[in-house]
Amino acid sequence: MVLHHQRLGDFVKITAMTSLNIHIRPAGHADLEAINRIIEAAVFTWELPERVKRLSLSSYLYTDMDLEHLEVVVAESQQQGILGVAAWEQANSSDTPAGQTALLLHGLYVDPAFKRWGIGRQLFSEFAVAARRHGCSGLLVRAQSGANGFFISQGMSRLAPADSGRDYANRFWKKLEQHDSRRSSRPGN
């Protein structure tokens, strides 16, 4: 049994739940509705004006075309269904330190009801495994400011903007150790 603590103003709600038993798998076209529901719920937790969230939401949602051009995985629990999603693509070497090869995290979203259950960490780990599989030397992330702490906790370092007019303000980098033997949570990897 897992005790989950959620702060609600001045109160803490403690929920007891059995382990979620998360499985990471490639996303398919049939998953898009669930994926976009999670993204919408996550975006509406960001500390931005409501109007900004409403106007920008469509640019965060995934389509069939995105599944063709991005590597997209979902975190799924047999009991709860899809609880998180991550997507990445090859980074442009002009965006990485010293032109190194990297995967760029396009998005990592977790159902807000299941934040702090380790789902984001598992998705991030799968992102790192994919980068090693692609022979990349690092991971590149452009984050919402509210997610900075998460990416720092994953061992990433903030990149100073080389060109403040072009570079995303919240960029993070993690150099990968190619000898790291951590394996994918996906069967067969």
mmCIF file of C-alpha atoms in Angstrom, residues 95 160-169 171:
data_model
loop_
_atom_site.group_PDB
_atom_site.id
_atom_site.type_symbol
_atom_site.label_atom_id
_atom_site.label_comp_id
_atom_site.label_asym_id
_atom_site.label_seq_id
_atom_site.Cartn_x
_atom_site.Cartn_y
_atom_site.Cartn_z
ATOM 1 C CA ASP A 95 20.400 24.123 -29.615
ATOM 2 C CA ALA A 160 22.012 29.971 -20.104
ATOM 3 C CA PRO A 161 20.435 31.420 -23.245
ATOM 4 C CA ALA A 162 23.103 32.025 -25.886
ATOM 5 C CA ASP A 163 20.662 34.268 -27.755
ATOM 6 C CA SER A 164 17.919 35.672 -25.498
ATOM 7 C CA GLY A 165 15.878 36.637 -28.548
ATOM 8 C CA ARG A 166 15.850 33.062 -29.862
ATOM 9 C CA ASP A 167 16.496 30.650 -26.981
ATOM 10 C CA TYR A 168 13.751 29.353 -24.725
ATOM 11 C CA ALA A 169 14.117 30.774 -21.206
ATOM 12 C CA ARG A 171 16.244 25.147 -21.075
#
